[in-house]
PDB file of C-alpha atoms in Angstrom:
ATOM      1  CA  VAL A 155     -44.955 -39.381  -7.720  1.00  0.00           C
ATOM      2  CA  TYR A 156     -42.805 -37.302  -5.369  1.00  0.00           C
ATOM      3  CA  ARG A 157     -40.553 -34.610  -6.905  1.00  0.00           C
ATOM      4  CA  SER A 158     -37.820 -32.774  -5.073  1.00  0.00           C
ATOM      5  CA  GLN A 159     -37.785 -29.006  -5.017  1.00  0.00           C
ATOM      6  CA  ASN A 160     -34.867 -28.746  -7.502  1.00  0.00           C
ATOM      7  CA  GLU A 161     -36.820 -30.730 -10.120  1.00  0.00           C
ATOM      8  CA  ASN A 162     -39.627 -28.155 -10.042  1.00  0.00           C
ATOM      9  CA  ILE A 163     -37.394 -25.451 -11.606  1.00  0.00           C
ATOM     10  CA  SER A 164     -39.079 -23.957 -14.645  1.00  0.00           C
ATOM     11  CA  SER A 165     -37.472 -23.869 -18.065  1.00  0.00           C
ATOM     12  CA  TRP A 166     -37.281 -20.053 -17.778  1.00  0.00           C
ATOM     13  CA  GLN A 167     -35.092 -20.386 -14.676  1.00  0.00           C
ATOM     14  CA  LYS A 168     -32.890 -22.983 -16.395  1.00  0.00           C
ATOM     15  CA  SER A 169     -32.402 -20.802 -19.454  1.00  0.00           C
ATOM     16  CA  ASN A 170     -31.383 -17.829 -17.276  1.00  0.00           C
ATOM     17  CA  ARG A 171     -28.878 -20.029 -15.426  1.00  0.00           C
ATOM     18  CA  ASN A 172     -30.424 -19.326 -12.058  1.00  0.00           C
ATOM     19  CA  VAL A 173     -29.742 -21.625  -9.153  1.00  0.00           C
ATOM     20  CA  SER A 174     -32.509 -22.648  -6.765  1.00  0.00           C
ATOM     21  CA  LEU A 175     -31.571 -22.757  -3.091  1.00  0.00           C
ATOM     22  CA  GLY A 176     -34.685 -23.861  -1.223  1.00  0.00           C
ATOM     23  CA  TRP A 177     -37.497 -21.429  -2.046  1.00  0.00           C
ATOM     24  CA  HIS A 178     -35.136 -18.557  -2.841  1.00  0.00           C
ATOM     25  CA  VAL A 179     -33.729 -18.164  -6.380  1.00  0.00           C
ATOM     26  CA  VAL A 180     -30.163 -16.817  -6.600  1.00  0.00           C
ATOM     27  CA  THR A 181     -28.581 -15.516  -9.808  1.00  0.00           C
ATOM     28  CA  PRO A 182     -24.909 -16.279 -10.552  1.00  0.00           C
ATOM     29  CA  ASP A 183     -23.794 -12.740  -9.676  1.00  0.00           C
ATOM     30  CA  GLN A 184     -25.494 -13.051  -6.256  1.00  0.00           C
ATOM     31  CA  ALA A 185     -24.008 -16.486  -5.484  1.00  0.00           C
ATOM     32  CA  PRO A 186     -21.133 -16.507  -2.978  1.00  0.00           C
ATOM     33  CA  GLU A 187     -17.676 -16.735  -4.550  1.00  0.00           C
ATOM     34  CA  LYS A 188     -15.653 -19.876  -4.005  1.00  0.00           C
ATOM     35  CA  GLU A 189     -12.866 -19.292  -1.523  1.00  0.00           C
ATOM     36  CA  ILE A 190      -9.413 -20.563  -2.413  1.00  0.00           C
ATOM     37  CA  CYS A 191      -8.062 -22.761   0.336  1.00  0.00           C
ATOM     38  CA  PRO A 192      -4.357 -22.440   1.250  1.00  0.00           C
ATOM     39  CA  GLU A 193      -3.618 -25.988   0.041  1.00  0.00           C
ATOM     40  CA  ASP A 194      -4.854 -25.146  -3.467  1.00  0.00           C
ATOM     41  CA  ALA A 195      -2.803 -21.934  -3.503  1.00  0.00           C
ATOM     42  CA  SER A 196       0.366 -23.763  -2.447  1.00  0.00           C
ATOM     43  CA  LYS A 197      -0.228 -26.428  -5.118  1.00  0.00           C
ATOM     44  CA  GLY A 198      -0.448 -23.693  -7.725  1.00  0.00           C
ATOM     45  CA  LYS A 199       2.774 -22.166  -6.437  1.00  0.00           C
ATOM     46  CA  GLU A 200       4.515 -25.552  -6.504  1.00  0.00           C
ATOM     47  CA  THR A 201       3.499 -26.151 -10.102  1.00  0.00           C
ATOM     48  CA  LEU A 202       4.698 -22.653 -11.020  1.00  0.00           C
ATOM     49  CA  ILE A 203       8.080 -23.318  -9.389  1.00  0.00           C
ATOM     50  CA  TYR A 204       8.299 -26.690 -11.131  1.00  0.00           C
ATOM     51  CA  GLU A 205       7.502 -25.136 -14.514  1.00  0.00           C
ATOM     52  CA  LYS A 206      10.172 -22.441 -14.030  1.00  0.00           C
ATOM     53  CA  ALA A 207      12.784 -25.038 -13.061  1.00  0.00           C
ATOM     54  CA  LYS A 208      11.819 -27.121 -16.067  1.00  0.00           C
ATOM     55  CA  ARG A 209      12.158 -24.086 -18.348  1.00  0.00           C
ATOM     56  CA  TYR A 210      15.601 -23.201 -16.911  1.00  0.00           C
ATOM     57  CA  HIS A 211      16.777 -26.795 -17.338  1.00  0.00           C
ATOM     58  CA  LYS A 212      15.598 -26.793 -20.949  1.00  0.00           C
ATOM     59  CA  GLU A 213      17.336 -23.465 -21.575  1.00  0.00           C
ATOM     60  CA  TYR A 214      20.667 -24.724 -20.143  1.00  0.00           C
ATOM     61  CA  TRP A 215      20.371 -27.972 -22.094  1.00  0.00           C
ATOM     62  CA  GLN A 216      19.768 -26.074 -25.351  1.00  0.00           C
ATOM     63  CA  MET A 217      22.793 -23.837 -24.695  1.00  0.00           C
ATOM     64  CA  TYR A 218      24.939 -26.909 -24.028  1.00  0.00           C
ATOM     65  CA  ARG A 219      23.681 -28.703 -27.147  1.00  0.00           C
ATOM     66  CA  THR A 220      24.306 -25.602 -29.284  1.00  0.00           C
ATOM     67  CA  LYS A 221      27.916 -25.402 -28.081  1.00  0.00           C
ATOM     68  CA  MET A 222      28.471 -29.086 -28.775  1.00  0.00           C
ATOM     69  CA  ARG A 223      26.879 -28.857 -32.247  1.00  0.00           C
ATOM     70  CA  MET A 224      28.987 -25.810 -33.183  1.00  0.00           C
ATOM     71  CA  ALA A 225      32.194 -27.535 -32.026  1.00  0.00           C
ATOM     72  CA  ARG A 226      31.292 -30.679 -33.995  1.00  0.00           C
ATOM     73  CA  MET A 227      30.535 -28.694 -37.156  1.00  0.00           C
ATOM     74  CA  ALA A 228      33.801 -26.747 -36.870  1.00  0.00           C
ATOM     75  CA  ARG A 229      35.799 -29.941 -36.311  1.00  0.00           C
ATOM     76  CA  LYS A 230      34.136 -31.562 -39.323  1.00  0.00           C
ATOM     77  CA  ALA A 231      35.084 -28.569 -41.491  1.00  0.00           C
ATOM     78  CA  GLY A 232      38.662 -28.669 -40.167  1.00  0.00           C
ATOM     79  CA  ASN A 233      38.313 -25.492 -38.073  1.00  0.00           C
ATOM     80  CA  PHE A 234      38.217 -24.642 -34.392  1.00  0.00           C
ATOM     81  CA  TYR A 235      35.186 -23.478 -32.453  1.00  0.00           C
ATOM     82  CA  VAL A 236      35.893 -20.567 -30.120  1.00  0.00           C
ATOM     83  CA  PRO A 237      33.065 -20.198 -27.576  1.00  0.00           C
ATOM     84  CA  THR A 238      31.647 -16.748 -26.893  1.00  0.00           C
ATOM     85  CA  GLU A 239      33.093 -14.703 -24.082  1.00  0.00           C
ATOM     86  CA  PRO A 240      31.082 -14.605 -20.844  1.00  0.00           C
ATOM     87  CA  LYS A 241      28.986 -11.460 -20.399  1.00  0.00           C
ATOM     88  CA  LEU A 242      29.377 -11.249 -16.636  1.00  0.00           C
ATOM     89  CA  ALA A 243      32.279 -11.070 -14.185  1.00  0.00           C
ATOM     90  CA  PHE A 244      32.505 -10.980 -10.414  1.00  0.00           C
ATOM     91  CA  VAL A 245      35.099  -8.475  -9.192  1.00  0.00           C
ATOM     92  CA  ILE A 246      36.583  -8.292  -5.661  1.00  0.00           C
ATOM     93  CA  ARG A 247      38.877  -5.566  -4.348  1.00  0.00           C
ATOM     94  CA  ILE A 248      41.933  -7.103  -2.661  1.00  0.00           C
ATOM     95  CA  ARG A 249      44.232  -4.141  -1.905  1.00  0.00           C
ATOM     96  CA  GLY A 250      43.916  -0.991   0.129  1.00  0.00           C
ATOM     97  CA  ILE A 251      44.382   2.673  -0.738  1.00  0.00           C
ATOM     98  CA  ASN A 252      48.116   3.121  -0.055  1.00  0.00           C
ATOM     99  CA  GLY A 253      50.053   4.403  -3.079  1.00  0.00           C
ATOM    100  CA  MET A 254      47.013   4.522  -5.330  1.00  0.00           C
ATOM    101  CA  SER A 255      46.783   7.056  -8.172  1.00  0.00           C
ATOM    102  CA  PRO A 256      43.655   9.232  -8.521  1.00  0.00           C
ATOM    103  CA  LYS A 257      42.692   7.545 -11.802  1.00  0.00           C
ATOM    104  CA  VAL A 258      42.724   4.085 -10.214  1.00  0.00           C
ATOM    105  CA  ARG A 259      40.762   5.404  -7.221  1.00  0.00           C
ATOM    106  CA  LYS A 260      38.099   6.837  -9.540  1.00  0.00           C
ATOM    107  CA  VAL A 261      37.770   3.573 -11.491  1.00  0.00           C
ATOM    108  CA  LEU A 262      37.341   1.637  -8.243  1.00  0.00           C
ATOM    109  CA  GLN A 263      34.574   4.062  -7.245  1.00  0.00           C
ATOM    110  CA  LEU A 264      32.873   3.543 -10.613  1.00  0.00           C
ATOM    111  CA  LEU A 265      33.026  -0.220 -10.074  1.00  0.00           C
ATOM    112  CA  ARG A 266      31.500   0.283  -6.586  1.00  0.00           C
ATOM    113  CA  LEU A 267      34.596  -1.158  -4.893  1.00  0.00           C
ATOM    114  CA  ARG A 268      35.112   1.471  -2.188  1.00  0.00           C
ATOM    115  CA  GLN A 269      36.403  -0.859   0.545  1.00  0.00           C
ATOM    116  CA  ILE A 270      38.759  -3.801   0.611  1.00  0.00           C
ATOM    117  CA  PHE A 271      36.984  -7.170   0.036  1.00  0.00           C
ATOM    118  CA  ASN A 272      33.939  -5.524  -1.540  1.00  0.00           C
ATOM    119  CA  GLY A 273      32.610  -7.429  -4.535  1.00  0.00           C
ATOM    120  CA  THR A 274      30.316  -6.601  -7.450  1.00  0.00           C
ATOM    121  CA  PHE A 275      28.940  -8.196 -10.584  1.00  0.00           C
ATOM    122  CA  VAL A 276      30.109  -6.328 -13.693  1.00  0.00           C
ATOM    123  CA  LYS A 277      28.665  -6.651 -17.185  1.00  0.00           C
ATOM    124  CA  LEU A 278      31.556  -7.146 -19.564  1.00  0.00           C
ATOM    125  CA  ASN A 279      31.878  -4.870 -22.555  1.00  0.00           C
ATOM    126  CA  GLU A 280      34.861  -3.088 -24.054  1.00  0.00           C
ATOM    127  CA  ALA A 281      34.677  -0.153 -21.638  1.00  0.00           C
ATOM    128  CA  SER A 282      34.350  -2.274 -18.500  1.00  0.00           C
ATOM    129  CA  ILE A 283      37.216  -4.560 -19.593  1.00  0.00           C
ATOM    130  CA  ASN A 284      39.452  -1.496 -20.054  1.00  0.00           C
ATOM    131  CA  MET A 285      38.463  -0.320 -16.564  1.00  0.00           C
ATOM    132  CA  LEU A 286      39.360  -3.739 -15.147  1.00  0.00           C
ATOM    133  CA  ARG A 287      42.782  -3.544 -16.837  1.00  0.00           C
ATOM    134  CA  ILE A 288      43.448  -0.166 -15.184  1.00  0.00           C
ATOM    135  CA  VAL A 289      42.745  -1.489 -11.674  1.00  0.00           C
ATOM    136  CA  GLU A 290      44.132  -5.001 -12.218  1.00  0.00           C
ATOM    137  CA  PRO A 291      46.736  -4.862  -9.395  1.00  0.00           C
ATOM    138  CA  TYR A 292      44.002  -3.958  -6.893  1.00  0.00           C
ATOM    139  CA  ILE A 293      41.310  -6.490  -7.818  1.00  0.00           C
ATOM    140  CA  ALA A 294      40.655 -10.170  -8.483  1.00  0.00           C
ATOM    141  CA  TRP A 295      37.979 -11.143 -11.006  1.00  0.00           C
ATOM    142  CA  ARG A 296      36.596 -14.272 -12.607  1.00  0.00           C
ATOM    143  CA  TYR A 297      33.562 -15.499 -14.533  1.00  0.00           C
ATOM    144  CA  PRO A 298      30.981 -16.786 -12.039  1.00  0.00           C
ATOM    145  CA  ASN A 299      29.092 -20.050 -12.413  1.00  0.00           C
ATOM    146  CA  LEU A 300      25.657 -20.852 -11.015  1.00  0.00           C
ATOM    147  CA  LYS A 301      26.988 -22.557  -7.880  1.00  0.00           C
ATOM    148  CA  SER A 302      29.208 -19.634  -6.865  1.00  0.00           C
ATOM    149  CA  VAL A 303      26.368 -17.149  -7.500  1.00  0.00           C
ATOM    150  CA  ASN A 304      24.083 -19.277  -5.298  1.00  0.00           C
ATOM    151  CA  GLU A 305      26.594 -19.325  -2.467  1.00  0.00           C
ATOM    152  CA  LEU A 306      27.319 -15.599  -2.735  1.00  0.00           C
ATOM    153  CA  ILE A 307      23.699 -14.500  -2.783  1.00  0.00           C
ATOM    154  CA  TYR A 308      22.547 -16.787   0.005  1.00  0.00           C
ATOM    155  CA  LYS A 309      25.517 -15.972   2.238  1.00  0.00           C
ATOM    156  CA  ARG A 310      26.134 -12.267   1.553  1.00  0.00           C
ATOM    157  CA  GLY A 311      23.166 -11.036  -0.491  1.00  0.00           C
ATOM    158  CA  TYR A 312      20.861  -8.302   0.813  1.00  0.00           C
ATOM    159  CA  GLY A 313      17.878  -6.547  -0.705  1.00  0.00           C
ATOM    160  CA  LYS A 314      15.378  -3.866   0.265  1.00  0.00           C
ATOM    161  CA  ILE A 315      12.018  -5.240   1.359  1.00  0.00           C
ATOM    162  CA  ASN A 316       9.594  -2.660   2.791  1.00  0.00           C
ATOM    163  CA  LYS A 317      12.427  -0.099   2.924  1.00  0.00           C
ATOM    164  CA  LYS A 318      14.492  -2.370   5.191  1.00  0.00           C
ATOM    165  CA  ARG A 319      17.763  -4.124   4.395  1.00  0.00           C
ATOM    166  CA  THR A 320      16.891  -7.819   4.472  1.00  0.00           C
ATOM    167  CA  ALA A 321      19.063 -10.875   3.847  1.00  0.00           C
ATOM    168  CA  LEU A 322      18.226 -12.808   0.677  1.00  0.00           C
ATOM    169  CA  THR A 323      17.838 -16.271   2.176  1.00  0.00           C
ATOM    170  CA  ASP A 324      15.610 -17.911  -0.451  1.00  0.00           C
ATOM    171  CA  ASN A 325      14.003 -17.337  -3.845  1.00  0.00           C
ATOM    172  CA  VAL A 326      10.889 -15.845  -2.224  1.00  0.00           C
ATOM    173  CA  SER A 327      12.873 -12.976  -0.702  1.00  0.00           C
ATOM    174  CA  ILE A 328      14.738 -12.522  -3.996  1.00  0.00           C
ATOM    175  CA  ALA A 329      11.422 -12.285  -5.845  1.00  0.00           C
ATOM    176  CA  GLN A 330      10.095  -9.773  -3.286  1.00  0.00           C
ATOM    177  CA  SER A 331      13.091  -7.459  -3.474  1.00  0.00           C
ATOM    178  CA  LEU A 332      14.111  -7.860  -7.131  1.00  0.00           C
ATOM    179  CA  GLY A 333      10.813  -8.921  -8.721  1.00  0.00           C
ATOM    180  CA  LYS A 334      10.117  -5.454 -10.089  1.00  0.00           C
ATOM    181  CA  TYR A 335      13.303  -5.749 -12.161  1.00  0.00           C
ATOM    182  CA  GLY A 336      12.300  -9.134 -13.559  1.00  0.00           C
ATOM    183  CA  MET A 337      14.681 -11.085 -11.317  1.00  0.00           C
ATOM    184  CA  ASP A 338      12.753 -13.913  -9.719  1.00  0.00           C
ATOM    185  CA  ASN A 339      15.665 -16.049  -8.554  1.00  0.00           C
ATOM    186  CA  GLN A 340      19.437 -16.399  -8.582  1.00  0.00           C
ATOM    187  CA  VAL A 341      19.410 -18.241 -11.921  1.00  0.00           C
ATOM    188  CA  ARG A 342      18.380 -15.056 -13.742  1.00  0.00           C
ATOM    189  CA  ILE A 343      21.038 -13.089 -11.856  1.00  0.00           C
ATOM    190  CA  SER A 344      23.778 -15.473 -12.957  1.00  0.00           C
ATOM    191  CA  ILE A 345      22.587 -15.606 -16.580  1.00  0.00           C
ATOM    192  CA  GLU A 346      21.743 -11.961 -17.195  1.00  0.00           C
ATOM    193  CA  GLY A 347      23.872 -10.267 -14.574  1.00  0.00           C
ATOM    194  CA  LYS A 348      21.317  -7.696 -13.527  1.00  0.00           C
TER     195      LYS A 348
END
């Protein structure tokens, strides 16, 4: 009866999980590591992106369902449901410096609106709303939605990548420049306003 070389491995070698390669016995720590091919890496990235999108969709759907449920419960009780105020505003400066008081000028500096047509995202709290009231004749502001944030970031957004000012053209560049702050794409920017 003919036996191949791999069948002649002793029980001692099997119990120590050694692998026989020809006449030379290699332990698992000596075996070459499996290289990850680029296709496998891209598949992993695609599944990660899909999972994130799925999670964001679920989060938006839950927020929508909560609003609808609260409105239904209030209507059933004979009341009105007042939705919460947005936490984020986009502010644009629309007027120049002529005839501006020092207080207004200082508030515009605090809002980072130093030039005409500059725009910033502002987290809304009592103090920032009072600041917006002071400079109201010089600015325009609204609550942004996801579509407008997308368009703004892809058209005008810049970030620092390797100490260079680089345009934010896709989610990869956003993750590179803002990843250390937990911002992986424009969805997080529009929700959290960071």
